[in-house]
């Protein structure tokens, strides 16, 4: 398979209307781009559907030899973009038939399940003698058109450009299925240039509450349960974290506790040992990368109790200005960790940055002492060894908002450049407007926006 290079640009969706570069007061560059797109077609009679442009290859079919091409990927992007603006959700199988879905998710799932819990992202290319830059992306939450813009703005994955996605591909936004399928396709096409990590919304509980399950059922009808089940299986295979160029740790939520077990000497013999787990908030200690590598990530919902707590911590935890580790009582799962923990983790593993996601503008407005998410990123901890960054890539989030006044936040992505990869270059962008008109797949007026007060009893813990 030949990877594309910047010297041979692939065909792509229409360019954004405008883009401007500005420099922030701390010396980091922020690129703000505004994209516009035509609104969805609503003038067609109910009993007729618009004819797709001749250049689109519809329906999408899986290549006979099972090898994806760059042209196939870009056709997928353009088909998803067109169908989201022109077809009702129930017509989605005419765009991506179940057979093509099955082939894509099977290949992608096998690939993801083989990856370790913490993937190593190596931008140094000894064969070509070159070094790639790395783009880190935060939550996208089914906002397909903003993702399409981000990919074009940052430059598509190539020999010289690696992407690391921090999870939360689905839920809340109306095009979670298209978003997830598109990223899986890029992963299959470029397995060493695209890394997909798991977010807390890649779970059975969240997708049943925040819309993805209903979205799949609306788009695939009687095949919906099959498609949803396959997506859940793929979610289980998504890695939990990455280390970029040996100096940057990325994960959806962030740091995690040690779950070292201590056998009691009460009785002899392994069968009769009593196991004590390090759960008490008074004895919480930071976990190690070795413990992370041994965690069991193949669970539909990361448990909030028991011995397998690391996946839940990595996906659900939040930073705090207060020192130490503490239970994350607001969310009911995961931890809060302070600047001292960030310093300890960075110093122990000789890292310079932690880049995590997980908190949008709705969550951040409730976090005392932490900056808001209006720019798509915040720098939460600055310590001797480096920085902790929160990155959020869904602009004008959430798509469906119960209040008249919207957050109107920017989305952002980070570029890490060689040779050191330790200086985060921020690129901010605004939402693609107008968004196609579509109904929400969840009751956004009643569902809590910031994932607080989870119904933990309904979450699967096995």
mmCIF file of N, CA, C and O in Angstrom, residues 250-308:
data_model
loop_
_atom_site.group_PDB
_atom_site.id
_atom_site.type_symbol
_atom_site.label_atom_id
_atom_site.label_comp_id
_atom_site.label_asym_id
_atom_site.label_seq_id
_atom_site.Cartn_x
_atom_site.Cartn_y
_atom_site.Cartn_z
ATOM 1 N N UNK A 250 -0.987 10.676 25.862
ATOM 2 C CA UNK A 250 -2.347 11.113 25.553
ATOM 3 C C UNK A 250 -3.339 10.046 25.982
ATOM 4 O O UNK A 250 -3.070 8.849 25.896
ATOM 5 N N UNK A 251 -4.488 10.499 26.450
ATOM 6 C CA UNK A 251 -5.585 9.612 26.841
ATOM 7 C C UNK A 251 -6.844 10.457 26.903
ATOM 8 O O UNK A 251 -6.773 11.690 26.934
ATOM 9 N N UNK A 252 -7.990 9.812 26.944
ATOM 10 C CA UNK A 252 -9.238 10.576 26.937
ATOM 11 C C UNK A 252 -9.440 11.338 28.242
ATOM 12 O O UNK A 252 -9.621 12.555 28.249
ATOM 13 N N UNK A 253 -9.430 10.613 29.374
ATOM 14 C CA UNK A 253 -9.655 11.253 30.670
ATOM 15 C C UNK A 253 -8.356 11.694 31.316
ATOM 16 O O UNK A 253 -8.208 12.833 31.719
ATOM 17 N N UNK A 254 -7.407 10.763 31.429
ATOM 18 C CA UNK A 254 -6.120 11.155 31.984
ATOM 19 C C UNK A 254 -5.449 10.115 32.841
ATOM 20 O O UNK A 254 -5.405 8.933 32.482
ATOM 21 N N UNK A 255 -4.960 10.533 33.999
ATOM 22 C CA UNK A 255 -4.149 9.669 34.850
ATOM 23 C C UNK A 255 -5.015 8.692 35.634
ATOM 24 O O UNK A 255 -6.241 8.800 35.667
ATOM 25 N N UNK A 256 -4.360 7.756 36.302
ATOM 26 C CA UNK A 256 -5.062 6.604 36.875
ATOM 27 C C UNK A 256 -4.353 6.146 38.140
ATOM 28 O O UNK A 256 -3.195 6.459 38.386
ATOM 29 N N UNK A 257 -5.080 5.378 38.926
ATOM 30 C CA UNK A 257 -4.569 4.907 40.218
ATOM 31 C C UNK A 257 -3.804 3.597 40.076
ATOM 32 O O UNK A 257 -3.944 2.862 39.094
ATOM 33 N N UNK A 258 -3.033 3.311 41.102
ATOM 34 C CA UNK A 258 -2.415 1.993 41.220
ATOM 35 C C UNK A 258 -3.439 1.027 41.808
ATOM 36 O O UNK A 258 -4.195 1.381 42.716
ATOM 37 N N UNK A 259 -3.496 -0.170 41.244
ATOM 38 C CA UNK A 259 -4.421 -1.182 41.772
ATOM 39 C C UNK A 259 -3.647 -2.403 42.252
ATOM 40 O O UNK A 259 -4.092 -3.532 42.132
ATOM 41 N N UNK A 260 -2.474 -2.150 42.791
ATOM 42 C CA UNK A 260 -1.648 -3.231 43.313
ATOM 43 C C UNK A 260 -2.409 -3.996 44.388
ATOM 44 O O UNK A 260 -3.003 -3.401 45.285
ATOM 45 N N UNK A 261 -2.391 -5.315 44.285
ATOM 46 C CA UNK A 261 -3.103 -6.140 45.261
ATOM 47 C C UNK A 261 -2.144 -6.616 46.340
ATOM 48 O O UNK A 261 -0.975 -6.881 46.085
ATOM 49 N N UNK A 262 -2.645 -6.694 47.540
ATOM 50 C CA UNK A 262 -1.848 -7.158 48.682
ATOM 51 C C UNK A 262 -2.543 -8.350 49.328
ATOM 52 O O UNK A 262 -3.613 -8.204 49.913
ATOM 53 N N UNK A 263 -1.991 -9.558 49.196
ATOM 54 C CA UNK A 263 -2.626 -10.728 49.799
ATOM 55 C C UNK A 263 -2.479 -10.721 51.319
ATOM 56 O O UNK A 263 -1.441 -10.348 51.860
ATOM 57 N N UNK A 264 -3.519 -11.102 51.992
ATOM 58 C CA UNK A 264 -3.486 -11.195 53.454
ATOM 59 C C UNK A 264 -2.820 -12.504 53.860
ATOM 60 O O UNK A 264 -2.900 -13.503 53.156
ATOM 61 N N UNK A 265 -2.143 -12.500 54.999
ATOM 62 C CA UNK A 265 -1.490 -13.714 55.499
ATOM 63 C C UNK A 265 -2.404 -14.475 56.452
ATOM 64 O O UNK A 265 -1.962 -15.354 57.179
ATOM 65 N N UNK A 266 -3.690 -14.137 56.393
ATOM 66 C CA UNK A 266 -4.640 -14.745 57.331
ATOM 67 C C UNK A 266 -4.679 -16.263 57.182
ATOM 68 O O UNK A 266 -4.682 -17.001 58.149
ATOM 69 N N UNK A 267 -4.708 -16.726 55.915
ATOM 70 C CA UNK A 267 -4.773 -18.161 55.666
ATOM 71 C C UNK A 267 -3.707 -18.548 54.664
ATOM 72 O O UNK A 267 -3.309 -17.758 53.816
ATOM 73 N N UNK A 268 -3.265 -19.749 54.758
ATOM 74 C CA UNK A 268 -2.263 -20.234 53.818
ATOM 75 C C UNK A 268 -2.950 -20.727 52.547
ATOM 76 O O UNK A 268 -4.089 -21.137 52.556
ATOM 77 N N UNK A 269 -2.172 -20.702 51.454
ATOM 78 C CA UNK A 269 -2.708 -21.208 50.190
ATOM 79 C C UNK A 269 -3.355 -20.113 49.369
ATOM 80 O O UNK A 269 -4.029 -19.251 49.895
ATOM 81 N N UNK A 270 -3.136 -20.169 48.055
ATOM 82 C CA UNK A 270 -3.646 -19.134 47.166
ATOM 83 C C UNK A 270 -5.164 -19.072 47.163
ATOM 84 O O UNK A 270 -5.756 -18.014 47.052
ATOM 85 N N UNK A 271 -5.824 -20.213 47.266
ATOM 86 C CA UNK A 271 -7.277 -20.242 47.157
ATOM 87 C C UNK A 271 -7.946 -19.511 48.313
ATOM 88 O O UNK A 271 -9.055 -19.017 48.180
ATOM 89 N N UNK A 272 -7.283 -19.467 49.442
ATOM 90 C CA UNK A 272 -7.905 -18.882 50.622
ATOM 91 C C UNK A 272 -7.390 -17.476 50.948
ATOM 92 O O UNK A 272 -7.705 -16.934 51.995
ATOM 93 N N UNK A 273 -6.575 -16.930 50.038
ATOM 94 C CA UNK A 273 -6.059 -15.591 50.308
ATOM 95 C C UNK A 273 -7.170 -14.559 50.251
ATOM 96 O O UNK A 273 -8.082 -14.645 49.444
ATOM 97 N N UNK A 274 -7.060 -13.564 51.093
ATOM 98 C CA UNK A 274 -7.960 -12.424 51.015
ATOM 99 C C UNK A 274 -7.206 -11.293 50.318
ATOM 100 O O UNK A 274 -6.100 -10.951 50.705
ATOM 101 N N UNK A 275 -7.807 -10.735 49.274
ATOM 102 C CA UNK A 275 -7.139 -9.702 48.483
ATOM 103 C C UNK A 275 -7.576 -8.321 48.949
ATOM 104 O O UNK A 275 -8.757 -8.032 49.072
ATOM 105 N N UNK A 276 -6.615 -7.470 49.222
ATOM 106 C CA UNK A 276 -6.898 -6.081 49.566
ATOM 107 C C UNK A 276 -6.516 -5.204 48.384
ATOM 108 O O UNK A 276 -5.375 -5.245 47.919
ATOM 109 N N UNK A 277 -7.444 -4.429 47.894
ATOM 110 C CA UNK A 277 -7.180 -3.540 46.775
ATOM 111 C C UNK A 277 -7.002 -2.114 47.277
ATOM 112 O O UNK A 277 -7.625 -1.704 48.248
ATOM 113 N N UNK A 278 -6.147 -1.387 46.593
ATOM 114 C CA UNK A 278 -5.816 -0.021 46.986
ATOM 115 C C UNK A 278 -6.898 0.939 46.500
ATOM 116 O O UNK A 278 -6.742 1.637 45.512
ATOM 117 N N UNK A 279 -8.077 0.943 47.174
ATOM 118 C CA UNK A 279 -9.201 1.769 46.756
ATOM 119 C C UNK A 279 -9.443 2.956 47.675
ATOM 120 O O UNK A 279 -10.076 3.920 47.295
ATOM 121 N N UNK A 280 -8.987 2.872 48.903
ATOM 122 C CA UNK A 280 -9.260 3.916 49.884
ATOM 123 C C UNK A 280 -8.645 5.231 49.415
ATOM 124 O O UNK A 280 -7.478 5.288 49.024
ATOM 125 N N UNK A 281 -9.443 6.306 49.439
ATOM 126 C CA UNK A 281 -8.947 7.597 48.974
ATOM 127 C C UNK A 281 -7.748 8.054 49.781
ATOM 128 O O UNK A 281 -6.924 8.834 49.303
ATOM 129 N N UNK A 282 -7.638 7.599 51.024
ATOM 130 C CA UNK A 282 -6.508 7.996 51.844
ATOM 131 C C UNK A 282 -5.219 7.331 51.379
ATOM 132 O O UNK A 282 -4.127 7.809 51.678
ATOM 133 N N UNK A 283 -5.316 6.212 50.680
ATOM 134 C CA UNK A 283 -4.127 5.486 50.244
ATOM 135 C C UNK A 283 -3.988 5.453 48.729
ATOM 136 O O UNK A 283 -3.230 4.656 48.203
ATOM 137 N N UNK A 284 -4.738 6.288 48.014
ATOM 138 C CA UNK A 284 -4.632 6.297 46.562
ATOM 139 C C UNK A 284 -3.234 6.724 46.132
ATOM 140 O O UNK A 284 -2.678 7.705 46.627
ATOM 141 N N UNK A 285 -2.663 5.971 45.217
ATOM 142 C CA UNK A 285 -1.363 6.329 44.643
ATOM 143 C C UNK A 285 -1.460 6.246 43.128
ATOM 144 O O UNK A 285 -2.314 5.541 42.574
ATOM 145 N N UNK A 286 -0.574 6.952 42.469
ATOM 146 C CA UNK A 286 -0.592 7.016 41.016
ATOM 147 C C UNK A 286 -0.197 5.672 40.423
ATOM 148 O O UNK A 286 0.734 5.014 40.900
ATOM 149 N N UNK A 287 -0.904 5.270 39.373
ATOM 150 C CA UNK A 287 -0.606 4.001 38.712
ATOM 151 C C UNK A 287 0.597 4.102 37.784
ATOM 152 O O UNK A 287 1.048 5.191 37.429
ATOM 153 N N UNK A 288 1.094 2.952 37.378
ATOM 154 C CA UNK A 288 2.271 2.894 36.510
ATOM 155 C C UNK A 288 1.870 2.489 35.097
ATOM 156 O O UNK A 288 0.800 1.910 34.871
ATOM 157 N N UNK A 289 2.742 2.754 34.145
ATOM 158 C CA UNK A 289 2.495 2.326 32.765
ATOM 159 C C UNK A 289 2.453 0.808 32.671
ATOM 160 O O UNK A 289 1.744 0.251 31.818
ATOM 161 N N UNK A 290 3.198 0.133 33.536
ATOM 162 C CA UNK A 290 3.147 -1.332 33.549
ATOM 163 C C UNK A 290 1.751 -1.817 33.961
ATOM 164 O O UNK A 290 1.197 -2.746 33.356
ATOM 165 N N UNK A 291 1.172 -1.174 34.977
ATOM 166 C CA UNK A 291 -0.188 -1.541 35.383
ATOM 167 C C UNK A 291 -1.191 -1.229 34.274
ATOM 168 O O UNK A 291 -2.115 -2.000 34.022
ATOM 169 N N UNK A 292 -1.004 -0.103 33.601
ATOM 170 C CA UNK A 292 -1.876 0.250 32.485
ATOM 171 C C UNK A 292 -1.819 -0.812 31.398
ATOM 172 O O UNK A 292 -2.848 -1.200 30.826
ATOM 173 N N UNK A 293 -0.630 -1.325 31.132
ATOM 174 C CA UNK A 293 -0.466 -2.327 30.066
ATOM 175 C C UNK A 293 -1.179 -3.629 30.384
ATOM 176 O O UNK A 293 -1.530 -4.394 29.482
ATOM 177 N N UNK A 294 -1.410 -3.888 31.685
ATOM 178 C CA UNK A 294 -2.023 -5.156 32.098
ATOM 179 C C UNK A 294 -3.523 -5.049 32.359
ATOM 180 O O UNK A 294 -4.184 -6.048 32.642
ATOM 181 N N UNK A 295 -4.085 -3.848 32.287
ATOM 182 C CA UNK A 295 -5.512 -3.668 32.549
ATOM 183 C C UNK A 295 -6.359 -4.378 31.488
ATOM 184 O O UNK A 295 -5.930 -4.529 30.341
ATOM 185 N N UNK A 296 -7.551 -4.801 31.877
ATOM 186 C CA UNK A 296 -8.453 -5.478 30.941
ATOM 187 C C UNK A 296 -9.397 -4.441 30.341
ATOM 188 O O UNK A 296 -10.328 -3.975 30.989
ATOM 189 N N UNK A 297 -9.135 -4.070 29.096
ATOM 190 C CA UNK A 297 -9.927 -3.015 28.467
ATOM 191 C C UNK A 297 -11.158 -3.536 27.734
ATOM 192 O O UNK A 297 -12.044 -2.759 27.386
ATOM 193 N N UNK A 298 -11.220 -4.837 27.480
ATOM 194 C CA UNK A 298 -12.343 -5.395 26.727
ATOM 195 C C UNK A 298 -13.575 -5.562 27.613
ATOM 196 O O UNK A 298 -13.978 -6.674 27.964
ATOM 197 N N UNK A 299 -14.139 -4.436 27.998
ATOM 198 C CA UNK A 299 -15.377 -4.416 28.781
ATOM 199 C C UNK A 299 -16.339 -3.437 28.118
ATOM 200 O O UNK A 299 -15.926 -2.408 27.589
ATOM 201 N N UNK A 300 -17.634 -3.751 28.138
ATOM 202 C CA UNK A 300 -18.610 -2.864 27.517
ATOM 203 C C UNK A 300 -18.679 -1.527 28.239
ATOM 204 O O UNK A 300 -18.823 -0.473 27.631
ATOM 205 N N UNK A 301 -18.580 -1.584 29.573
ATOM 206 C CA UNK A 301 -18.560 -0.386 30.401
ATOM 207 C C UNK A 301 -17.449 -0.537 31.428
ATOM 208 O O UNK A 301 -17.449 -1.491 32.195
ATOM 209 N N UNK A 302 -16.494 0.375 31.466
ATOM 210 C CA UNK A 302 -15.424 0.270 32.461
ATOM 211 C C UNK A 302 -16.001 0.284 33.872
ATOM 212 O O UNK A 302 -16.823 1.140 34.209
ATOM 213 N N UNK A 303 -15.616 -0.658 34.712
ATOM 214 C CA UNK A 303 -16.190 -0.738 36.061
ATOM 215 C C UNK A 303 -15.719 0.393 36.962
ATOM 216 O O UNK A 303 -14.624 0.934 36.797
ATOM 217 N N UNK A 304 -16.573 0.757 37.907
ATOM 218 C CA UNK A 304 -16.233 1.786 38.900
ATOM 219 C C UNK A 304 -15.875 1.150 40.242
ATOM 220 O O UNK A 304 -15.537 1.837 41.190
ATOM 221 N N UNK A 305 -15.922 -0.178 40.311
ATOM 222 C CA UNK A 305 -15.528 -0.889 41.532
ATOM 223 C C UNK A 305 -14.930 -2.228 41.134
ATOM 224 O O UNK A 305 -15.094 -2.684 40.000
ATOM 225 N N UNK A 306 -14.191 -2.842 42.047
ATOM 226 C CA UNK A 306 -13.535 -4.108 41.757
ATOM 227 C C UNK A 306 -12.078 -3.907 41.391
ATOM 228 O O UNK A 306 -11.523 -2.820 41.522
ATOM 229 N N UNK A 307 -11.429 -4.952 40.903
ATOM 230 C CA UNK A 307 -9.986 -4.890 40.644
ATOM 231 C C UNK A 307 -9.606 -4.204 39.336
ATOM 232 O O UNK A 307 -8.450 -3.849 39.139
ATOM 233 N N UNK A 308 -10.558 -4.029 38.401
ATOM 234 C CA UNK A 308 -10.218 -3.521 37.065
ATOM 235 C C UNK A 308 -10.608 -2.045 36.926
ATOM 236 O O UNK A 308 -11.392 -1.661 36.064
#
